Amino acid sequence: MTFAPGLEALAWHTADVAESAYAQLARRLIAPPRGTIEIVLTDNVDFSNGAATPFPSNRIFVYAKPPVDDLSLGYYHDWIDLVVTHELTHILHLDATGWLGRALRQVFGRVPSGWPLFPAVFTPQWNIEGLATHEESRLTGFGRVNGSFFEMMLRTAVLERRFEPIDRATGNTPIWPDGTRPYLYGSRFFDYLDRTHGDTADAAVARRTAGALVPPTLWFDRVGQKAIGWSFTTAWQDWRRELERGYAGLADSLAALGLTQAERLTEAGRLALYPRVSPDGRRLAFAADDGRSDVATRVLELETGRQWKLARRNGLGPSSWLPDGSAVLTSQLEFRDPYHIFADLYRVTGAGEARLTRGGRLAEPDLAADGRRVVAVENRGGDVRLVLYEIGSGRVRPLTSFGEAHWSLPRWAPDGNRIAAGRWRDGNYDVVVLDTLGEIVFAPAGDRAIDAAPAWSPDGRYLLFWSDRSGIPNLYGYDLSAGEPPPLLQVTNVLTGAFYPDVSPDARWIYYSGYHADGFHIERIPFDPAAWRPPPPLDARFRPSAPEPLATRAAVSATRGAGSPPRRYSPWATLLPRYWLP
């Protein structure tokens, strides 16, 4: 394993997790490759991701930052466990080959190619990414198949008649759900195959792909016929019919309770996130990526519907208005040098932007009503904490400590004395309230549902947020004036999903990001606490009594004792030739 300075403890944990996941995948999926699988653990970027490649040797890359702010990856118990299991699945899957491939590799080495040397490499992306995402969820007990976000995307596609046929469930296009498509459809399809054709159907597909005597890319349905007795095309059609029946019944039951009728304010779709109303209530800023133009901070004039680009931006994230409404405070990614991409704070107007920090690694800022204090999330060393940044002096003061929890999307209360934020701790993700010294003044009983993105009513009485506690992301709220503990109320009842609430300064509207088959739109509903209802029961998967993750229970504890002491990195071994061609 190779790791960056300061990540030694996380590297040992990564090694433990990798040994455990490797043993489980080797038992149930496919025979593992010979030799060492190299893992590179790094903290040089302020976003979460991983990658794997079998060329020129089997290697995994992991970015240490936990995905506490990521809608699709936010349901995790251990980020390292999740990402390493996913990438190790890729290695075992893509490296596997049959007798012909093994013979040719003995002669020519690891030639970067498909069948017969690496038969799975050029198979459909829904097979490659779907299998890894399925295994990530199966072995950790969390992940994208078990969470609500992928379920929401599939449910919405079915109900709004945008379900993809098998020949379009791959690739990366500007059309939503763009690069998420193979992960979404592939993982849920493998879940269906395991439920209907035995819980080793995914392993049978991987093994048949590896041993294919005909290039699987030319006739992938043949792999399905050999592995599960059906072509993938036929199984896909049956899966679609099952989904249509199930989601039609769910839609009827939710409609009987009364569905939220929202006013849609944007039409571009794809990504329109983090609505923030200006102090005068006349404009709304949001982060937008429509797939046709630059990712940008856009502004919507609420009375006329006129919309314009305030400034392009690197990545999506919330904006916070200055008290006089003359500018917004944002965070965006930027290269510090050719090898590091860090998040910094910017003051943005229509005339340009001014950078406030350099290498600060600060994201998700929210500005207090005094216009001086900023609460933000700081990322370092595979951990995140809340900090206070002072405009003018540039002083940064920690509000929480590294190692105690992961934090997301903090928001100042109107009185400037409290801060609400999403807190992930030991698999529980809740909205809590802190004072300006970092002491918790309100925290609900924990559960494994995602409660995130808090917003205050103008009088500070209500605390709104989104939660998937019922299995469907909806808006909820606490009435903080109504006793201890404050009652939880359901604000929306949607078939799809509702995220990132914000309340207008006159307490007339709730703005939020509503999900549809073409992506996210900015929508609004009246702010009417009298119409809110008691919350539905907590979905069974999110209850504290739910089983512990399999990979965590089976974690190998002997790795650290058996490993060698860390030593300085040397590039020489990686320069050896891995293949040759006549």
XYZ file of C-alpha atoms in Angstrom:
582
model
C 0.000 0.000 0.000
C 1.083 3.539 -0.781
C -0.277 6.388 1.305
C 0.280 10.103 1.703
C 1.987 11.567 4.785
C -0.388 11.885 7.723
C -2.583 8.984 6.638
C -0.802 6.117 8.374
C -3.637 5.270 10.786
C -6.164 5.382 7.947
C -3.818 3.242 5.829
C -3.746 0.512 8.475
C -7.524 0.589 8.626
C -7.670 0.408 4.821
C -5.411 -2.647 4.880
C -7.664 -4.361 7.455
C -10.777 -3.637 5.417
C -9.124 -4.716 2.165
C -8.064 -8.092 3.577
C -11.582 -8.736 4.861
C -13.305 -7.708 1.608
C -10.767 -9.664 -0.461
C -11.456 -12.865 1.504
C -15.226 -12.493 1.146
C -15.121 -11.672 -2.559
C -12.766 -14.596 -3.244
C -15.201 -16.956 -1.485
C -18.425 -15.894 -3.175
C -17.619 -14.071 -6.425
C -14.640 -15.339 -8.404
C -11.079 -16.564 -7.898
C -8.793 -13.621 -7.062
C -5.761 -12.695 -9.169
C -2.278 -13.842 -8.352
C 0.145 -11.409 -6.796
C -0.292 -8.197 -4.884
C -3.066 -5.677 -5.431
C -1.608 -2.224 -4.881
C -3.714 0.344 -3.007
C -2.946 4.052 -3.209
C -4.562 6.134 -0.452
C -4.394 9.879 -0.931
C -5.771 13.128 0.460
C -4.898 15.444 -2.426
C -8.470 16.329 -3.447
C -11.539 17.649 -1.639
C -14.035 15.182 -3.042
C -14.809 11.501 -2.530
C -14.036 8.840 -5.087
C -12.098 5.715 -5.909
C -10.835 3.946 -9.007
C -9.426 0.599 -10.044
C -7.471 -0.647 -13.050
C -5.966 -3.990 -14.080
C -3.397 -2.187 -16.289
C -0.434 -2.270 -16.128
C -0.987 -4.099 -12.846
C -3.881 -4.445 -10.416
C -4.186 -1.100 -8.640
C -6.775 0.717 -6.555
C -6.890 4.452 -5.848
C -8.868 5.854 -2.915
C -9.535 9.501 -2.064
C -9.767 9.750 1.706
C -12.510 12.373 2.080
C -15.738 10.785 3.400
C -18.819 11.381 1.173
C -20.975 12.896 3.893
C -22.173 15.570 1.430
C -22.882 13.140 -1.446
C -26.504 12.181 -2.144
C -25.735 8.802 -3.700
C -22.833 7.748 -1.426
C -24.082 9.243 1.849
C -25.525 5.970 3.157
C -22.357 4.393 4.553
C -21.099 2.910 7.783
C -17.424 3.162 6.873
C -16.381 5.050 3.734
C -13.136 3.121 3.384
C -14.987 -0.186 3.706
C -17.470 0.899 1.036
C -15.008 2.204 -1.546
C -12.412 -0.543 -1.097
C -15.050 -3.269 -1.456
C -16.298 -1.606 -4.649
C -12.840 -1.258 -6.184
C -11.687 -4.730 -5.154
C -14.732 -6.140 -6.931
C -13.516 -4.379 -10.078
C -10.069 -5.936 -9.720
C -11.345 -9.501 -9.278
C -13.914 -9.038 -12.048
C -11.698 -7.343 -14.649
C -8.615 -9.507 -14.022
C -10.436 -12.841 -14.338
C -9.917 -14.837 -17.535
C -10.237 -18.345 -18.916
C -7.656 -20.909 -19.966
C -6.933 -19.188 -23.280
C -6.388 -15.816 -21.658
C -4.125 -17.308 -19.001
C -2.005 -19.015 -21.660
C -1.615 -15.813 -23.667
C -0.732 -13.808 -20.565
C 2.027 -16.306 -19.803
C 3.581 -15.403 -23.153
C 2.770 -11.711 -23.666
C 2.042 -10.438 -20.150
C -0.705 -7.996 -19.224
C -1.457 -6.521 -22.645
C -4.109 -3.780 -22.226
C -6.893 -5.451 -24.196
C -10.221 -7.213 -23.926
C -11.072 -10.807 -24.743
C -9.416 -13.271 -24.402
C -6.807 -11.724 -22.074
C -9.256 -9.570 -20.060
C -12.763 -10.638 -21.160
C -14.787 -8.353 -18.849
C -13.023 -5.104 -19.765
C -15.199 -4.167 -22.747
C -18.493 -5.597 -21.522
C -21.344 -3.095 -20.934
C -20.708 -0.582 -18.181
C -23.908 -1.626 -16.421
C -22.226 -5.009 -15.935
C -18.890 -3.614 -14.738
C -20.123 -0.828 -12.449
C -23.346 -2.587 -11.549
C -21.542 -5.652 -10.226
C -19.140 -3.573 -8.111
C -21.942 -1.411 -6.707
C -23.991 -4.502 -5.922
C -21.087 -6.128 -4.063
C -20.289 -2.904 -2.204
C -23.833 -2.999 -0.823
C -24.063 -6.730 -0.272
C -20.869 -6.992 1.774
C -21.075 -3.774 3.801
C -24.819 -3.754 4.500
C -24.942 -0.116 3.409
C -24.080 1.361 0.000
C -26.149 2.487 -2.937
C -28.360 -0.580 -3.402
C -29.428 -0.435 0.254
C -29.863 3.341 0.441
C -32.811 5.441 -0.700
C -31.220 7.552 -3.445
C -30.846 4.872 -6.140
C -34.240 3.521 -5.163
C -35.701 7.007 -5.670
C -34.098 7.377 -9.086
C -35.432 4.028 -10.264
C -38.906 4.640 -8.802
C -39.121 8.031 -10.468
C -37.965 6.682 -13.831
C -40.687 4.034 -13.699
C -43.486 6.338 -12.520
C -42.585 9.099 -14.978
C -42.091 6.612 -17.842
C -38.394 7.213 -18.328
C -37.086 3.739 -17.463
C -34.080 2.922 -19.648
C -33.986 -0.165 -21.898
C -30.965 -2.397 -21.454
C -29.171 -1.038 -24.524
C -29.215 2.494 -23.050
C -28.324 1.605 -19.471
C -24.653 2.294 -19.963
C -22.283 5.076 -20.942
C -21.988 8.690 -19.870
C -24.138 11.258 -21.682
C -25.379 14.770 -20.850
C -28.891 13.308 -20.567
C -29.859 12.568 -16.981
C -28.897 10.371 -15.176
C -25.636 10.742 -17.166
C -22.672 8.882 -15.634
C -24.790 7.484 -12.798
C -26.793 5.379 -15.264
C -24.672 2.158 -15.293
C -24.236 2.219 -11.500
C -27.960 2.697 -10.932
C -29.404 0.248 -13.419
C -26.612 -2.300 -13.196
C -26.576 -2.620 -9.408
C -30.344 -2.849 -9.056
C -30.517 -5.348 -11.942
C -27.945 -7.588 -10.256
C -29.985 -7.299 -7.065
C -33.027 -8.485 -9.039
C -31.077 -11.395 -10.556
C -29.878 -12.525 -7.138
C -33.439 -12.406 -5.781
C -34.988 -14.296 -8.678
C -32.218 -16.625 -9.885
C -30.399 -17.458 -6.673
C -28.071 -15.348 -4.581
C -25.037 -16.409 -6.639
C -26.357 -15.150 -9.984
C -23.879 -12.269 -9.982
C -21.011 -14.688 -9.365
C -22.243 -16.930 -12.183
C -22.284 -13.948 -14.565
C -18.727 -12.969 -13.597
C -17.431 -16.516 -14.068
C -19.177 -17.047 -17.394
C -17.784 -13.750 -18.641
C -14.245 -14.738 -17.654
C -14.470 -18.143 -19.336
C -16.306 -17.055 -22.480
C -15.072 -18.775 -25.658
C -16.794 -16.115 -27.768
C -15.935 -12.444 -27.106
C -18.673 -11.448 -24.612
C -18.838 -7.941 -26.047
C -20.211 -9.388 -29.300
C -23.016 -11.374 -27.679
C -23.429 -10.544 -24.029
C -26.895 -12.105 -23.884
C -25.135 -15.454 -24.401
C -23.404 -14.939 -21.039
C -26.811 -14.456 -19.422
C -28.198 -17.609 -21.020
C -25.226 -19.630 -19.772
C -25.184 -18.065 -16.287
C -28.870 -17.788 -15.330
C -30.723 -19.599 -18.115
C -32.193 -16.374 -19.522
C -30.884 -13.697 -21.785
C -30.217 -10.411 -20.024
C -32.681 -8.715 -22.379
C -35.518 -11.022 -21.288
C -34.610 -10.723 -17.602
C -34.479 -6.910 -17.931
C -38.016 -6.840 -19.321
C -39.303 -9.017 -16.486
C -37.521 -6.778 -13.977
C -39.192 -3.725 -15.470
C -42.638 -5.327 -15.168
C -41.969 -6.175 -11.523
C -40.970 -2.582 -10.816
C -44.025 -1.170 -12.571
C -46.365 -3.333 -10.493
C -44.649 -2.524 -7.206
C -44.317 1.221 -7.711
C -47.882 1.575 -9.002
C -49.127 0.199 -5.685
C -46.842 2.512 -3.728
C -48.007 5.519 -5.746
C -51.640 4.686 -4.998
C -51.019 4.400 -1.260
C -49.107 7.682 -1.096
C -51.699 9.473 -3.210
C -54.379 8.359 -0.753
C -52.565 10.350 1.944
C -52.438 13.462 -0.255
C -49.455 14.342 -2.391
C -47.602 17.651 -2.133
C -48.458 19.997 -4.992
C -45.366 22.093 -5.719
C -44.764 24.975 -8.093
C -41.811 24.304 -10.393
C -39.524 27.304 -10.946
C -36.816 25.882 -13.233
C -37.062 23.799 -16.397
C -33.513 22.757 -17.317
C -33.446 19.642 -15.131
C -30.328 17.582 -14.489
C -28.874 19.383 -11.433
C -30.455 22.408 -9.731
C -29.458 22.260 -6.075
C -29.073 24.283 -2.858
C -31.689 27.069 -3.273
C -30.928 30.149 -1.164
C -33.304 33.120 -1.008
C -31.797 36.627 -0.897
C -32.329 38.752 2.247
C -34.929 40.907 0.469
C -36.809 37.802 -0.708
C -36.725 38.854 -4.351
C -34.020 36.554 -5.751
C -32.929 32.991 -5.330
C -29.411 31.646 -5.910
C -28.794 27.987 -6.704
C -26.087 25.716 -8.110
C -26.863 24.476 -11.607
C -25.470 21.989 -14.107
C -27.792 21.509 -17.079
C -25.358 19.437 -19.181
C -25.278 22.061 -21.942
C -23.339 24.922 -20.364
C -20.832 25.590 -17.602
C -21.592 24.543 -14.058
C -22.648 27.835 -12.497
C -24.185 29.745 -9.648
C -27.449 30.968 -11.140
C -29.902 33.571 -9.870
C -33.669 33.481 -10.320
C -35.786 36.619 -10.000
C -38.802 35.272 -8.145
C -41.404 37.811 -9.257
C -40.689 37.647 -12.989
C -39.055 34.238 -13.406
C -36.068 35.812 -15.159
C -32.912 33.763 -14.647
C -29.238 34.496 -15.267
C -25.770 33.114 -14.595
C -24.037 34.900 -11.760
C -20.712 33.114 -12.311
C -19.346 29.786 -13.507
C -18.018 27.551 -10.758
C -15.887 24.446 -10.280
C -18.232 21.914 -8.730
C -21.606 22.186 -7.062
C -22.256 23.583 -3.604
C -24.399 26.046 -1.653
C -24.176 29.822 -1.759
C -24.828 32.231 1.104
C -26.033 35.790 0.500
C -24.298 38.782 2.043
C -26.698 40.679 4.339
C -27.164 43.493 1.813
C -27.769 41.072 -1.062
C -24.916 42.518 -3.132
C -22.994 39.229 -3.474
C -22.923 35.607 -2.456
C -20.318 33.607 -0.597
C -19.478 30.250 -2.179
C -16.857 27.560 -2.111
C -15.387 25.954 -5.188
C -12.608 23.574 -6.146
C -9.372 24.873 -7.627
C -5.936 23.474 -8.424
C -3.405 24.449 -5.798
C -0.768 22.873 -8.025
C -0.855 20.116 -10.674
C -1.486 17.462 -8.023
C -3.866 19.017 -5.463
C -7.476 20.164 -5.881
C -8.743 21.995 -2.810
C -11.921 23.860 -1.905
C -11.698 27.572 -1.055
C -14.077 30.406 -0.225
C -15.027 33.051 -2.809
C -17.069 36.238 -2.757
C -19.030 36.340 -6.030
C -20.888 39.145 -7.799
C -22.046 39.572 -11.370
C -18.851 41.526 -12.024
C -16.479 38.794 -10.891
C -15.205 36.899 -7.887
C -12.702 37.511 -5.099
C -10.902 34.592 -3.521
C -10.922 34.690 0.282
C -8.788 31.632 1.134
C -5.993 29.665 -0.543
C -5.579 26.020 0.357
C -8.123 26.484 3.133
C -10.002 23.281 2.213
C -13.260 24.928 3.298
C -16.622 24.022 1.768
C -20.374 24.476 2.265
C -20.135 27.970 3.802
C -22.974 29.813 5.508
C -22.688 33.476 6.493
C -24.146 34.813 9.733
C -26.503 37.790 9.659
C -23.688 40.032 10.957
C -21.836 39.526 7.653
C -18.574 38.595 9.396
C -18.741 35.029 10.673
C -18.796 32.073 8.296
C -19.411 28.503 9.380
C -17.948 25.957 6.970
C -16.796 22.352 6.667
C -13.052 21.732 6.680
C -11.602 18.575 5.110
C -8.233 17.113 6.107
C -6.709 13.664 6.393
C -9.838 11.689 5.580
C -11.918 13.545 8.143
C -14.099 16.665 8.251
C -15.007 19.149 10.978
C -16.889 22.417 11.406
C -14.930 25.669 11.635
C -15.699 29.353 11.971
C -14.002 31.657 9.472
C -13.878 35.398 10.135
C -14.153 37.647 7.098
C -11.597 40.407 7.249
C -9.051 38.823 9.573
C -9.130 35.423 7.849
C -8.929 33.714 11.238
C -10.171 30.109 11.369
C -11.400 28.658 14.650
C -12.364 24.968 15.000
C -15.934 24.448 16.133
C -15.731 20.648 16.361
C -12.823 18.211 16.435
C -11.530 15.805 13.836
C -12.350 12.205 14.642
C -15.576 12.706 16.575
C -18.033 12.894 13.632
C -18.447 13.889 9.984
C -20.333 17.117 9.274
C -22.266 18.649 6.389
C -24.148 21.788 5.305
C -24.141 23.944 8.466
C -26.623 26.839 8.735
C -26.711 29.799 11.110
C -29.869 30.414 13.118
C -31.357 33.896 12.583
C -30.209 34.993 16.068
C -26.551 34.157 15.249
C -26.173 32.127 18.460
C -26.892 28.640 17.129
C -25.789 26.528 14.179
C -27.628 23.540 12.714
C -25.689 20.940 10.752
C -25.851 17.390 9.508
C -23.807 15.068 11.723
C -22.732 11.578 10.699
C -21.467 9.433 13.569
C -21.076 5.639 13.632
C -23.513 5.164 10.773
C -26.164 7.501 12.231
C -26.828 10.674 10.235
C -28.858 13.341 12.056
C -29.451 17.082 12.152
C -28.135 18.620 15.376
C -27.865 22.137 16.784
C -24.673 23.583 18.295
C -23.834 26.821 20.027
C -20.971 29.028 18.830
C -18.519 27.155 21.078
C -19.334 23.831 19.471
C -21.457 22.425 22.299
C -24.459 20.345 21.223
C -27.692 21.975 22.406
C -30.098 19.706 20.523
C -29.616 16.213 19.108
C -32.394 13.743 18.300
C -32.238 10.047 19.057
C -29.984 8.576 16.394
C -30.990 6.253 13.582
C -29.529 5.232 10.244
C -31.783 7.353 8.054
C -30.092 10.347 6.433
C -31.252 13.639 7.996
C -29.380 16.483 6.310
C -29.334 20.037 4.922
C -31.014 21.997 7.740
C -32.693 25.378 7.250
C -34.277 27.740 9.790
C -37.550 29.584 9.677
C -37.032 33.378 9.932
C -38.114 33.435 13.589
C -35.861 30.494 14.509
C -38.807 28.430 15.726
C -38.749 25.726 13.049
C -35.795 23.697 11.846
C -36.386 22.093 8.442
C -34.290 19.432 6.696
C -34.641 16.519 4.306
C -34.766 12.921 5.455
C -35.281 9.496 3.896
C -36.615 8.022 7.158
C -39.676 6.542 5.379
C -37.574 5.250 2.473
C -38.558 8.278 0.345
C -36.622 11.570 0.696
C -39.027 14.214 1.996
C -38.854 17.479 3.908
C -39.362 17.372 7.664
C -39.253 19.903 10.462
C -38.859 20.284 14.216
C -40.907 22.806 16.172
C -38.172 23.829 18.617
C -40.628 25.810 20.751
C -42.924 22.865 21.457
C -41.224 21.128 24.353
C -38.395 18.718 24.928
C -37.873 16.741 22.810
C -39.431 18.854 20.053
C -41.973 17.057 17.867
C -40.951 15.906 14.406
C -43.353 16.787 11.581
C -43.510 15.714 7.927
C -43.625 18.724 5.608
C -43.909 17.119 2.137
C -45.319 13.882 0.800
C -43.852 13.215 -2.652
C -43.520 10.190 -4.909
C -39.996 11.118 -5.985
C -37.745 13.103 -3.618
C -37.379 16.518 -1.954
C -34.024 17.953 -0.803
C -32.238 21.093 0.453
C -35.025 23.286 1.896
C -34.799 27.048 2.385
C -37.465 29.347 3.867
C -38.146 32.799 2.424
C -37.465 35.781 4.741
C -41.192 36.598 4.907
C -42.000 32.983 5.942
C -44.292 32.642 2.930
C -42.505 29.939 0.916
C -40.353 26.853 1.292
C -37.975 26.433 -1.636
C -36.303 23.083 -2.293
C -34.773 20.799 -4.936
C -37.423 18.407 -6.214
C -36.360 15.272 -8.035
C -37.877 14.090 -11.336
C -36.898 11.689 -14.099
C -34.940 14.441 -15.908
C -33.083 15.477 -12.740
C -33.539 18.149 -10.085
C -35.691 21.271 -10.323
C -36.124 24.196 -7.952
C -39.673 24.059 -6.572
C -41.648 25.802 -3.856
C -44.608 25.192 -1.585
C -46.321 27.478 0.959
C -44.762 27.646 4.406
C -47.729 26.338 6.406
C -46.859 24.509 9.653
C -50.540 23.880 10.322
C -50.622 21.555 7.297
C -47.648 19.456 8.423
C -48.414 15.959 9.662
C -46.938 13.409 12.080
C -44.049 11.486 10.528
C -44.463 7.984 9.085
C -42.805 5.009 10.790
C -39.064 4.644 10.376
C -38.157 2.312 7.518
C -36.911 -1.013 8.895
C -33.474 -0.701 7.283
C -32.727 2.463 9.266
C -33.613 1.193 12.744
C -30.777 0.949 15.286
C -31.450 -2.769 15.650
C -30.648 -3.422 11.982
C -27.777 -5.930 11.439
C -24.232 -4.678 11.567
C -22.389 -4.534 8.206
C -20.996 -7.897 7.163
C -17.555 -6.627 6.205
C -17.227 -4.733 9.478
C -18.130 -7.838 11.512
C -15.647 -9.935 9.542
C -12.842 -7.379 9.645
C -9.393 -8.920 9.763
C -7.553 -7.789 12.871
C -4.196 -9.444 12.253
C -3.118 -7.262 9.348
C -1.402 -4.630 11.421
C 0.654 -7.142 13.359
C 1.662 -8.995 10.212
C 2.507 -5.933 8.142
C 5.937 -4.405 7.747
C 6.747 -0.930 9.099
C 6.057 1.934 6.687
C 8.947 3.069 4.511
C 9.464 5.878 2.032
C 7.910 5.465 -1.377
C 10.137 4.243 -4.200
C 8.943 4.308 -7.836
C 11.415 1.773 -9.209
C 9.326 -1.387 -8.875
C 6.466 0.228 -10.796
C 8.761 0.898 -13.786
C 9.270 -2.776 -14.620
C 7.710 -3.788 -17.987
C 4.408 -5.674 -17.676
C 3.846 -6.867 -21.265
C 5.368 -7.007 -24.727
C 4.014 -7.266 -28.276
C 5.801 -8.707 -31.331
